[in-house]
Amino acid sequence: MKILPTWCRLIACLFALTRLGMAADTTSVRLYQLNHYYTLNAFSRLNMNTPHFLIRANYQNSSNVYKKPGDPTRIKQENVLETRFLYKHNPLFYSGPSFRGYRLSDEQHSSENDYANSRIGMSGLFRKTLSLTGNAGLFQEKRRGIQDMGWYSALELLSENRKHMLTPALRFQYDKTPHRVNYTTDNTLQFKTDFIEDIFNNLNIHFKETRREYFINPSDLSRTEIRTTSTRQVQDNFSYIFPWNIRFLYNVRFSSTSDQLDFYLSDSSATRKRDSYQFHNQFILTKRQGDLNVRGEFAMDQNQDQSSADRDEIRVPADYKYARKTINTQASYTLNTNDSLLLRYQVSLLHFDTPDSNNTDDRDELSYVVNPQLSLRVSPFIRWNLSGQIYLHHLIYLHASRSGQNYWNRVYSLRSHLNLAIPARLTWSSTQSLSSNYFVYDFEDSAFVNVNSRIFRSLYIDQNVDYFFSSTWGISLKLSGRFEDDGTLDWNRFIQDKSSERIQVNQEYLISYRKGTLKIFGGPVFSKRWFYQKGLDDQWSLIHYVYRRGITGGLHFRRNVQFKYTLEAIRQSGQKKVYNQNGYLQIHFML
């Protein structure tokens, strides 16, 4: 049996000790293993505020490791380190050196993805009603084996009080090297107004633009590709309370995105551009009358994408227009203090259109959703929730050549959940879910001649029991089963012909021990899956099975340490028995 790599265990211990020794605000390490694959995510933040200094530091690591005996170890990892050491000139102004380093190393896919960027300079911070942060210095960048150096400057303006009527957030960064210019500007302006007690309005304006210039040929640094991306958004949320306890809400949002790439094609410059526009309108009315609460909503969404290029040989995606209208209604009624009834209804119409008359993707889609819910407290210890859903979806292709692909998708589901809770003794959670999916084409032969319509059905049962013998000892039982089948369907005659079945059963039996904030648990786990198929002679046969048997265990210490490990033996049809192991270790501290 293979254990975790030594370097992973050392990193986890190092983070824990560093956290205790340096008194950082937060340190979190999570190590996950699945057979020969390991994932490590680590984060540590130091925030120290003394009478004369302000020290801030962040470190993040994300690593994916493949390690198998006989194969070379392949690692993909990202590391980010940020530090600022600021001297307090007065209560409002700070300044001092800063450093930021980023490194991406990819041995799993391609070394061409490797990237490194380090920055060192001076930072200044001014705090009053607004927070103004400035940075300037030198940076070094390495991409695709090409190293470049230059200078950078950055400015950030934020509001210290989010409750003000006007809240700005402005960010700008500029990078300059002998051959390239990069910049990012990200600006938001929020305007909140409470006219009177019954009226509220929130206006938000956002603009972001990013320009990135890349080397494409190590032997010719004067030739680069330039990608410029711009995003603009205006959003407004308005609320007004009418008499008779009726509230009106209006939400509107308009956004546009432009993505332009300037590159070289056959030793000459070329440009490809894509513009996207989105418009959202939403009207909501709500009213509460005693135990009855009613909500109505009408929404309109419109999207449009346009692509262009200055060369005929450049292929671009097809333009399209997308429009959706949606009506949502909801009514809930409180039967008594503990019981309630809820009903949701939604109808939606979507229209997808392209300017090219030969494009066969043009279509209309109509959908309905009905969702009733009932919640009852049967006794002081038992609560029962019953819900159902009807989902109807009709797709119609507007091009005659695809009319044979028009279909109805009808999904009917019913779910029951029962929860029993006896404090300090017993908890039982029982869930049953039944679902049927009828996928029916509009134009099709009957009597199972060239029939492609399908039916999918599933039954899911889940039982979780926790029983406590005392304040320290307890047992946990988890049983679940999923039963599925599918086949062809003649909707008009409602004749079903099943062709395959799948059964899966999972079991977990755990014994737990609690002492204060420490919990230790362990026990056996089982899983079985069977796949059946009907042959041409209408006889059912088992075509595949998977059996899993194993043991699991772990511990929890407050919310600071979590550990779990599972080892399973897997036996399946036509293959030798193999072992599967997975687990995780998470360390999290806050001071």
Coordinates of C-alpha atoms in Angstrom, one line a residue:
M1 CA 0.0 0.0 0.0
K2 CA 1.4 3.4 -1.0
I3 CA 1.5 6.2 1.5
L4 CA 1.5 10.0 1.0
P5 CA 4.7 11.4 -0.4
T6 CA 7.2 12.6 2.2
W7 CA 7.3 16.1 0.7
C8 CA 3.5 16.5 1.1
R9 CA 3.6 15.5 4.7
L10 CA 6.6 17.8 5.4
I11 CA 4.8 20.8 3.8
A12 CA 1.6 20.1 5.9
C13 CA 3.7 20.0 9.1
L14 CA 5.7 23.1 8.1
F15 CA 2.5 25.1 7.5
A16 CA 1.1 24.1 10.9
L17 CA 4.4 25.0 12.8
T18 CA 4.8 28.3 10.8
R19 CA 1.2 29.2 11.7
L20 CA 1.8 28.7 15.5
G21 CA 5.2 30.4 15.5
M22 CA 4.4 33.5 13.4
A23 CA 0.8 34.1 14.8
A24 CA -0.6 34.6 11.3
D25 CA -4.2 35.5 11.0
T26 CA -5.1 32.4 8.9
T27 CA -3.3 29.3 7.7
S28 CA -5.1 26.5 5.8
V29 CA -3.6 23.4 4.3
R30 CA -5.7 20.8 2.4
L31 CA -4.1 17.6 1.0
Y32 CA -6.2 15.2 -1.0
Q33 CA -5.2 11.9 -2.5
L34 CA -6.9 9.6 -5.0
N35 CA -4.6 6.6 -5.8
H36 CA -1.6 8.0 -7.6
Y37 CA -2.9 11.6 -7.8
Y38 CA -2.3 14.2 -5.0
T39 CA -3.7 17.7 -4.7
L40 CA -2.3 20.2 -2.2
N41 CA -3.9 23.6 -1.5
A42 CA -2.3 25.8 1.0
F43 CA -2.9 29.4 2.1
S44 CA -1.3 31.5 4.8
R45 CA -1.9 35.1 5.7
L46 CA 0.1 37.3 8.1
N47 CA -1.4 40.6 9.3
M48 CA 0.6 42.4 12.0
N49 CA -0.2 46.0 13.1
T50 CA 2.2 47.5 15.6
P51 CA 2.5 51.2 16.7
H52 CA 5.1 51.9 14.0
F53 CA 4.8 49.2 11.4
L54 CA 2.1 47.5 9.3
I55 CA 3.1 44.1 7.9
R56 CA 1.0 42.1 5.5
A57 CA 1.9 38.9 3.8
N58 CA 0.0 36.2 1.8
Y59 CA 1.2 32.9 0.5
Q60 CA -0.9 30.5 -1.7
N61 CA 0.1 27.2 -3.2
S62 CA -1.9 24.9 -5.5
S63 CA -0.2 21.7 -6.5
N64 CA -1.3 18.6 -8.5
V65 CA 1.0 15.6 -8.3
Y66 CA 1.1 12.3 -10.2
K67 CA 3.4 9.8 -8.5
K68 CA 3.3 6.1 -9.4
P69 CA 6.1 3.6 -8.9
G70 CA 7.9 3.0 -12.2
D71 CA 6.6 6.3 -13.7
P72 CA 8.3 9.7 -13.5
T73 CA 6.7 12.1 -11.1
R74 CA 4.8 14.9 -12.8
I75 CA 3.9 18.1 -10.9
K76 CA 1.8 21.1 -11.8
Q77 CA 1.9 23.9 -9.2
E78 CA 1.1 27.5 -8.7
N79 CA 2.8 29.7 -6.1
V80 CA 1.9 33.2 -5.1
L81 CA 3.7 35.3 -2.5
E82 CA 2.8 38.9 -1.6
T83 CA 4.4 41.0 1.1
R84 CA 4.2 44.6 2.2
F85 CA 6.3 46.2 5.0
L86 CA 4.9 49.6 5.7
Y87 CA 6.2 52.3 8.1
K88 CA 3.6 54.5 9.8
H89 CA 4.6 58.1 9.2
N90 CA 1.3 59.2 10.9
P91 CA -2.1 57.6 11.6
L92 CA -3.2 58.3 8.0
F93 CA -0.1 57.6 5.8
Y94 CA 2.1 54.5 5.5
S95 CA 4.9 53.7 3.1
G96 CA 7.5 51.0 2.6
P97 CA 8.8 48.2 0.3
S98 CA 6.6 45.5 -1.3
F99 CA 7.1 42.3 -3.2
R100 CA 4.9 40.0 -5.3
G101 CA 6.0 36.8 -6.9
Y102 CA 4.0 34.4 -9.1
R103 CA 5.2 31.1 -10.6
L104 CA 3.4 28.4 -12.7
S105 CA 5.2 25.2 -13.4
D106 CA 3.4 22.6 -15.5
E107 CA 5.1 19.2 -16.0
Q108 CA 1.7 17.4 -16.5
H109 CA 0.6 19.0 -19.8
S110 CA 3.4 21.1 -21.4
S111 CA 6.4 23.1 -20.2
E112 CA 5.2 25.8 -22.6
N113 CA 2.6 26.8 -20.0
D114 CA 5.4 27.7 -17.5
Y115 CA 5.2 31.3 -16.4
A116 CA 6.9 33.5 -13.8
N117 CA 6.4 37.1 -12.7
S118 CA 8.1 38.9 -9.9
R119 CA 7.7 42.5 -8.8
I120 CA 9.6 44.6 -6.2
G121 CA 9.0 48.2 -5.4
M122 CA 7.6 50.8 -3.0
S123 CA 4.1 51.0 -1.7
G124 CA 2.2 53.9 -0.2
L125 CA -1.1 53.8 1.7
F126 CA -3.3 56.8 2.7
R127 CA -6.5 56.2 4.7
K128 CA -9.2 58.6 5.6
T129 CA -12.7 58.7 4.1
L130 CA -11.1 57.0 1.1
S131 CA -8.3 54.5 0.9
L132 CA -5.6 55.3 -1.6
T133 CA -2.9 52.8 -2.4
G134 CA 0.0 53.3 -4.8
N135 CA 2.8 50.9 -6.0
A136 CA 5.7 51.4 -8.3
G137 CA 8.9 49.5 -9.0
L138 CA 10.6 46.9 -11.3
F139 CA 9.3 43.6 -12.5
Q140 CA 10.6 40.5 -14.4
E141 CA 8.5 38.2 -16.5
K142 CA 9.3 34.8 -18.1
R143 CA 7.0 33.1 -20.6
R144 CA 7.7 30.4 -23.2
G145 CA 11.4 30.7 -22.4
I146 CA 11.5 34.5 -23.1
Q147 CA 12.6 36.7 -20.2
D148 CA 11.6 40.4 -20.2
M149 CA 12.1 43.2 -17.6
G150 CA 10.6 46.6 -17.1
W151 CA 8.9 48.9 -14.7
Y152 CA 5.3 49.0 -13.3
S153 CA 3.0 51.4 -11.5
A154 CA -0.4 50.7 -9.9
L155 CA -3.1 52.8 -8.2
E156 CA -6.1 51.7 -6.1
L157 CA -8.8 54.0 -4.7
L158 CA -11.5 52.4 -2.4
S159 CA -14.1 53.7 0.0
E160 CA -13.6 53.0 3.6
N161 CA -17.3 53.3 4.4
R162 CA -19.7 51.1 2.3
K163 CA -22.7 52.9 3.9
H164 CA -22.0 56.1 2.0
M165 CA -24.4 57.2 -0.8
L166 CA -21.5 57.2 -3.3
T167 CA -19.0 54.4 -3.2
P168 CA -16.1 54.4 -5.7
A169 CA -13.7 51.6 -6.4
L170 CA -10.9 52.4 -8.9
R171 CA -8.0 50.2 -9.9
F172 CA -5.3 50.8 -12.5
Q173 CA -2.0 49.0 -13.3
Y174 CA 0.5 49.8 -16.0
D175 CA 3.5 47.6 -17.1
K176 CA 6.2 48.9 -19.5
T177 CA 9.1 47.0 -21.0
P178 CA 11.4 47.9 -24.0
H179 CA 9.1 45.9 -26.4
R180 CA 5.7 45.7 -24.7
V181 CA 3.0 47.7 -22.9
N182 CA 0.3 46.0 -20.7
Y183 CA -2.3 47.6 -18.6
T184 CA -5.5 46.8 -16.6
T185 CA -8.1 49.3 -15.4
D186 CA -11.0 48.1 -13.3
N187 CA -13.5 50.8 -12.1
T188 CA -16.8 50.6 -10.2
L189 CA -19.1 53.4 -9.0
Q190 CA -22.1 52.6 -6.7
F191 CA -24.8 55.1 -6.0
K192 CA -27.3 54.2 -3.3
T193 CA -30.3 56.4 -2.5
D194 CA -33.0 56.1 0.2
F195 CA -35.5 58.8 -0.9
I196 CA -38.0 58.0 1.7
E197 CA -38.8 55.0 3.9
D198 CA -40.7 53.2 1.1
I199 CA -38.3 53.9 -1.9
F200 CA -34.8 52.6 -2.5
N201 CA -32.5 52.7 -5.5
N202 CA -29.1 51.2 -6.1
L203 CA -27.2 52.2 -9.3
N204 CA -23.9 50.4 -10.2
I205 CA -21.6 51.3 -13.0
H206 CA -18.6 49.1 -13.9
F207 CA -15.9 49.3 -16.5
K208 CA -12.9 47.1 -17.0
E209 CA -10.3 46.9 -19.7
T210 CA -7.3 44.7 -20.0
R211 CA -4.5 44.8 -22.6
R212 CA -1.9 42.0 -22.9
E213 CA 1.0 41.9 -25.3
Y214 CA 2.7 38.5 -25.9
F215 CA 5.9 37.5 -27.7
I216 CA 5.4 35.0 -30.4
N217 CA 8.9 34.4 -31.7
P218 CA 11.9 34.2 -29.4
S219 CA 14.2 35.2 -32.3
D220 CA 12.2 38.3 -33.1
L221 CA 11.1 40.3 -30.0
S222 CA 9.7 43.1 -32.1
R223 CA 6.8 41.0 -33.2
T224 CA 4.0 40.5 -30.7
E225 CA 0.3 39.6 -30.4
I226 CA -2.0 42.0 -28.6
R227 CA -5.3 41.0 -26.9
T228 CA -7.6 43.7 -25.6
T229 CA -10.7 42.9 -23.6
S230 CA -13.2 45.5 -22.4
T231 CA -16.3 45.0 -20.2
R232 CA -18.9 47.6 -19.5
Q233 CA -22.0 47.2 -17.3
V234 CA -24.7 49.4 -15.9
Q235 CA -27.1 47.9 -13.3
D236 CA -29.9 49.4 -11.4
N237 CA -32.1 48.0 -8.6
F238 CA -35.3 49.9 -7.7
S239 CA -37.7 49.1 -4.9
Y240 CA -41.0 50.8 -3.9
I241 CA -43.7 49.8 -1.4
F242 CA -47.3 50.5 -2.5
P243 CA -50.2 50.6 -0.1
W244 CA -51.9 47.3 0.9
N245 CA -48.4 45.9 1.7
I246 CA -47.5 45.4 -2.0
R247 CA -43.8 45.7 -2.9
F248 CA -42.6 46.5 -6.4
L249 CA -39.0 45.6 -7.5
Y250 CA -37.4 46.5 -10.8
N251 CA -34.0 45.2 -11.8
V252 CA -32.3 46.2 -15.1
R253 CA -28.8 45.4 -16.3
F254 CA -27.0 46.2 -19.6
S255 CA -23.5 44.8 -20.3
S256 CA -21.2 44.6 -23.3
T257 CA -17.9 42.8 -23.8
S258 CA -15.4 43.4 -26.6
D259 CA -12.5 41.0 -27.2
Q260 CA -10.0 42.0 -29.9
L261 CA -6.9 40.0 -31.0
D262 CA -4.2 41.6 -33.1
F263 CA -1.9 39.0 -34.5
Y264 CA 0.2 37.9 -37.5
L265 CA -1.0 35.7 -40.3
S266 CA 1.4 34.8 -43.2
D267 CA 3.8 37.5 -42.1
S268 CA 1.2 40.2 -42.2
S269 CA -0.9 41.8 -39.4
A270 CA -4.5 40.7 -38.9
T271 CA -7.3 41.5 -36.5
R272 CA -10.1 39.3 -35.1
K273 CA -12.8 40.9 -32.9
R274 CA -15.9 39.6 -31.0
D275 CA -18.6 41.8 -29.4
S276 CA -21.2 40.6 -27.0
Y277 CA -24.2 42.4 -25.6
Q278 CA -26.6 41.4 -22.8
F279 CA -29.7 43.1 -21.6
H280 CA -31.8 42.0 -18.6
N281 CA -35.2 43.4 -17.5
Q282 CA -37.0 42.0 -14.4
F283 CA -40.3 43.1 -12.8
I284 CA -41.3 41.7 -9.4
L285 CA -44.5 42.1 -7.3
T286 CA -44.8 40.7 -3.9
K287 CA -47.7 40.8 -1.4
R288 CA -48.2 39.3 2.1
Q289 CA -51.7 39.0 3.5
G290 CA -51.9 37.2 6.8
D291 CA -50.6 33.6 6.2
L292 CA -50.5 34.0 2.4
N293 CA -47.4 35.2 0.6
V294 CA -47.7 35.8 -3.2
R295 CA -44.9 36.6 -5.6
G296 CA -45.0 37.3 -9.4
E297 CA -42.1 38.0 -11.7
F298 CA -41.7 38.8 -15.4
A299 CA -38.2 38.8 -16.9
M300 CA -36.8 39.5 -20.4
D301 CA -33.2 38.6 -21.4
Q302 CA -31.6 39.5 -24.7
N303 CA -28.1 38.5 -25.8
Q304 CA -26.3 39.2 -29.1
D305 CA -22.9 38.1 -30.3
Q306 CA -21.1 39.6 -33.4
S307 CA -17.7 38.5 -34.8
S308 CA -15.6 40.1 -37.5
A309 CA -12.1 39.9 -39.0
D310 CA -10.2 42.0 -41.5
R311 CA -9.1 39.0 -43.5
D312 CA -11.3 36.7 -45.5
E313 CA -9.3 33.5 -44.6
I314 CA -9.9 34.1 -40.9
R315 CA -12.7 31.9 -39.6
V316 CA -14.9 33.4 -36.9
P317 CA -17.9 32.0 -34.9
A318 CA -21.4 32.6 -36.3
D319 CA -23.3 35.7 -35.1
Y320 CA -26.5 35.0 -33.1
K321 CA -29.3 36.7 -31.2
Y322 CA -30.8 35.2 -28.1
A323 CA -34.1 36.3 -26.5
R324 CA -35.9 34.8 -23.5
K325 CA -39.1 35.8 -21.8
T326 CA -39.9 34.2 -18.4
I327 CA -42.9 34.3 -16.1
N328 CA -42.5 33.1 -12.5
T329 CA -45.2 32.9 -9.9
Q330 CA -45.0 31.6 -6.4
A331 CA -47.6 31.3 -3.6
S332 CA -46.9 30.0 -0.1
Y333 CA -49.3 29.5 2.8
T334 CA -48.5 29.0 6.4
L335 CA -50.9 26.3 7.8
N336 CA -49.7 26.9 11.3
T337 CA -46.5 27.6 13.2
N338 CA -44.7 24.5 12.0
D339 CA -46.4 23.6 8.7
S340 CA -46.4 25.3 5.3
L341 CA -47.5 24.8 1.7
L342 CA -45.7 26.2 -1.4
L343 CA -46.5 26.2 -5.1
R344 CA -44.2 27.5 -7.9
Y345 CA -45.0 27.9 -11.6
Q346 CA -42.7 29.0 -14.4
V347 CA -43.1 29.4 -18.1
S348 CA -40.3 30.4 -20.4
L349 CA -40.0 31.1 -24.2
L350 CA -36.6 31.2 -25.8
H351 CA -35.8 32.3 -29.4
F352 CA -32.4 31.7 -30.9
D353 CA -31.7 33.3 -34.3
T354 CA -28.6 33.7 -36.6
P355 CA -28.5 36.2 -39.5
D356 CA -27.4 33.4 -41.9
S357 CA -30.5 31.8 -43.4
N358 CA -28.6 28.6 -44.0
N359 CA -27.7 28.2 -40.3
T360 CA -29.6 25.2 -39.0
D361 CA -29.2 26.2 -35.3
D362 CA -32.1 28.6 -35.3
R363 CA -34.7 27.4 -32.9
D364 CA -37.5 28.1 -30.4
E365 CA -37.7 26.5 -27.0
L366 CA -40.7 26.5 -24.7
S367 CA -40.6 25.2 -21.1
Y368 CA -42.9 24.8 -18.2
V369 CA -42.1 24.0 -14.5
V370 CA -44.6 23.2 -11.8
N371 CA -43.2 22.6 -8.3
P372 CA -45.4 22.0 -5.2
Q373 CA -43.9 21.5 -1.7
L374 CA -45.4 20.5 1.6
S375 CA -43.7 20.7 4.9
L376 CA -45.2 19.2 8.1
R377 CA -44.0 18.7 11.6
V378 CA -45.6 15.3 12.5
S379 CA -44.4 15.3 16.1
P380 CA -42.0 17.3 18.3
F381 CA -39.2 15.0 16.9
I382 CA -40.3 14.3 13.3
R383 CA -40.5 16.6 10.3
W384 CA -41.7 15.4 6.9
N385 CA -41.2 17.2 3.6
L386 CA -42.9 16.2 0.4
S387 CA -42.2 17.8 -3.0
G388 CA -42.8 17.2 -6.7
Q389 CA -41.9 18.7 -10.0
I390 CA -43.2 18.6 -13.5
Y391 CA -40.8 19.9 -16.2
L392 CA -41.9 20.2 -19.8
H393 CA -39.5 21.3 -22.5
H394 CA -40.3 21.6 -26.2
L395 CA -37.6 22.4 -28.8
I396 CA -38.4 23.3 -32.4
Y397 CA -35.8 23.8 -35.0
L398 CA -36.8 26.5 -37.5
H399 CA -34.8 25.1 -40.4
A400 CA -36.8 22.4 -42.3
S401 CA -33.8 20.1 -42.6
R402 CA -33.8 19.6 -38.8
S403 CA -37.5 19.3 -38.2
G404 CA -37.0 15.6 -37.5
Q405 CA -35.0 16.5 -34.4
N406 CA -37.8 18.5 -32.7
Y407 CA -38.7 16.9 -29.4
W408 CA -40.5 17.1 -26.1
N409 CA -38.7 16.4 -22.9
R410 CA -41.1 15.6 -20.0
V411 CA -39.7 15.0 -16.6
Y412 CA -41.9 14.0 -13.6
S413 CA -40.3 13.7 -10.1
L414 CA -41.5 13.1 -6.6
R415 CA -39.3 13.4 -3.5
S416 CA -40.0 12.6 0.2
H417 CA -37.7 13.4 3.1
L418 CA -38.4 12.4 6.7
N419 CA -36.2 13.6 9.5
L420 CA -36.3 12.2 13.1
A421 CA -34.2 13.9 15.8
I422 CA -34.1 12.9 19.5
P423 CA -31.6 15.2 21.2
A424 CA -28.4 13.4 22.4
R425 CA -29.7 10.0 21.4
L426 CA -30.9 9.4 17.8
T427 CA -31.1 11.1 14.4
W428 CA -32.6 9.5 11.4
S429 CA -32.8 10.9 7.9
S430 CA -34.8 9.1 5.2
T431 CA -35.0 10.2 1.6
Q432 CA -36.9 8.7 -1.3
S433 CA -36.9 10.1 -4.8
L434 CA -38.7 8.9 -7.9
S435 CA -38.1 10.3 -11.4
S436 CA -39.3 9.6 -14.9
N437 CA -37.9 11.2 -18.0
Y438 CA -39.8 10.9 -21.3
F439 CA -37.8 12.1 -24.3
V440 CA -40.1 12.1 -27.3
Y441 CA -39.5 13.2 -30.9
D442 CA -42.3 15.1 -32.7
F443 CA -42.2 13.2 -35.9
E444 CA -41.6 9.5 -35.7
D445 CA -42.9 6.1 -36.8
S446 CA -45.1 4.2 -34.3
A447 CA -45.2 0.5 -33.3
F448 CA -41.4 0.7 -32.6
V449 CA -40.5 1.1 -36.3
N450 CA -37.6 3.6 -36.5
V451 CA -38.4 4.8 -33.0
N452 CA -35.7 6.9 -31.3
S453 CA -37.8 8.3 -28.4
R454 CA -36.5 7.1 -25.0
I455 CA -37.6 6.8 -21.4
F456 CA -35.3 7.0 -18.4
R457 CA -36.5 6.1 -14.9
S458 CA -34.8 6.2 -11.5
L459 CA -35.6 5.4 -7.9
Y460 CA -33.2 6.7 -5.2
I461 CA -33.4 5.6 -1.5
D462 CA -31.1 7.0 1.2
Q463 CA -31.1 6.2 4.9
N464 CA -28.8 7.8 7.5
V465 CA -28.9 6.8 11.2
D466 CA -26.8 8.2 14.0
Y467 CA -27.3 6.6 17.5
F468 CA -25.4 7.7 20.6
F469 CA -24.9 5.2 23.4
S470 CA -23.4 7.9 25.6
S471 CA -21.9 11.3 25.3
T472 CA -18.7 9.7 24.0
W473 CA -19.6 6.6 22.0
G474 CA -21.9 6.3 19.0
I475 CA -22.6 4.5 15.7
S476 CA -23.4 5.9 12.2
L477 CA -25.1 3.8 9.5
K478 CA -25.4 5.0 5.9
L479 CA -27.4 3.0 3.4
S480 CA -28.3 4.1 -0.1
G481 CA -29.6 2.5 -3.3
R482 CA -30.1 3.7 -6.8
F483 CA -32.2 1.8 -9.4
E484 CA -32.3 3.0 -13.0
D485 CA -33.6 1.7 -16.3
D486 CA -34.1 3.0 -19.8
G487 CA -35.4 1.9 -23.1
T488 CA -37.4 2.9 -26.2
L489 CA -40.8 4.6 -26.0
D490 CA -43.9 4.8 -28.2
W491 CA -45.5 8.0 -26.6
N492 CA -48.8 7.9 -28.5
R493 CA -49.6 4.3 -27.4
F494 CA -47.4 4.8 -24.2
I495 CA -45.7 1.5 -24.9
Q496 CA -42.3 1.1 -23.1
D497 CA -39.6 -1.4 -24.0
K498 CA -36.8 -1.5 -21.4
S499 CA -33.3 -2.3 -22.7
S500 CA -31.0 -1.8 -19.8
E501 CA -31.0 -1.7 -16.0
R502 CA -28.5 -0.4 -13.4
I503 CA -28.5 -1.0 -9.7
Q504 CA -26.1 0.5 -7.1
V505 CA -26.0 -0.1 -3.3
N506 CA -23.7 1.7 -0.9
Q507 CA -23.2 0.9 2.8
E508 CA -21.1 2.5 5.5
Y509 CA -20.9 1.4 9.2
L510 CA -18.9 3.7 11.5
I511 CA -18.1 3.7 15.2
S512 CA -17.3 7.1 16.6
Y513 CA -15.7 8.4 19.8
R514 CA -16.0 11.9 21.1
K515 CA -14.1 13.7 23.8
G516 CA -14.5 17.4 24.1
T517 CA -13.8 18.9 20.6
L518 CA -12.0 15.7 19.4
K519 CA -13.9 13.1 17.3
I520 CA -12.4 9.8 16.0
F521 CA -14.4 7.5 13.7
G522 CA -13.8 4.4 11.6
G523 CA -15.5 1.3 10.1
P524 CA -16.1 -0.8 7.0
V525 CA -17.6 0.5 3.7
F526 CA -19.2 -1.5 0.9
S527 CA -20.4 -0.7 -2.6
K528 CA -21.9 -2.9 -5.3
R529 CA -23.0 -2.1 -8.8
W530 CA -24.7 -4.3 -11.4
F531 CA -25.4 -3.5 -15.1
Y532 CA -28.0 -5.6 -16.9
Q533 CA -28.9 -5.6 -20.6
K534 CA -31.7 -7.2 -22.6
G535 CA -30.6 -9.2 -25.7
L536 CA -32.2 -9.8 -29.0
D537 CA -33.9 -12.9 -27.6
D538 CA -35.6 -10.7 -24.9
Q539 CA -33.5 -12.4 -22.2
W540 CA -31.8 -10.3 -19.5
S541 CA -28.1 -10.9 -18.7
L542 CA -25.5 -9.4 -16.3
I543 CA -22.9 -7.6 -18.5
H544 CA -20.8 -5.9 -15.8
Y545 CA -20.5 -5.7 -12.1
V546 CA -18.3 -3.7 -9.6
Y547 CA -17.8 -4.8 -6.0
R548 CA -16.0 -2.5 -3.5
R549 CA -15.0 -3.5 0.0
G550 CA -12.9 -1.4 2.3
I551 CA -12.3 0.4 5.5
T552 CA -12.4 4.1 6.3
G553 CA -11.4 6.2 9.3
G554 CA -10.5 9.7 10.4
L555 CA -10.6 12.4 13.0
H556 CA -11.9 15.9 13.6
F557 CA -10.4 18.4 16.1
R558 CA -12.7 21.4 16.4
R559 CA -12.6 23.0 12.9
N560 CA -8.8 23.2 12.9
V561 CA -7.9 19.7 11.8
Q562 CA -9.8 17.3 9.7
F563 CA -8.5 13.9 8.4
K564 CA -10.1 11.0 6.5
Y565 CA -8.6 8.0 4.7
T566 CA -10.3 5.2 2.8
L567 CA -8.8 2.0 1.4
E568 CA -10.9 -0.2 -0.8
A569 CA -10.5 -3.5 -2.7
I570 CA -12.2 -3.4 -6.1
R571 CA -13.3 -6.5 -8.0
Q572 CA -15.1 -6.1 -11.3
S573 CA -16.0 -8.3 -14.2
G574 CA -13.2 -9.3 -16.5
Q575 CA -10.4 -7.6 -14.5
K576 CA -8.0 -8.5 -11.6
K577 CA -8.7 -7.2 -8.1
V578 CA -7.1 -3.7 -7.5
Y579 CA -6.9 -1.4 -4.6
N580 CA -8.1 2.2 -4.4
Q581 CA -7.2 4.7 -1.8
N582 CA -8.3 8.3 -1.2
G583 CA -8.3 10.7 1.7
Y584 CA -7.7 14.2 2.7
L585 CA -5.9 16.2 5.5
Q586 CA -7.0 19.7 6.3
I587 CA -5.4 22.1 8.8
H588 CA -7.0 25.5 9.4
F589 CA -6.1 28.0 12.1
M590 CA -7.3 31.5 12.8
L591 CA -6.1 33.9 15.5

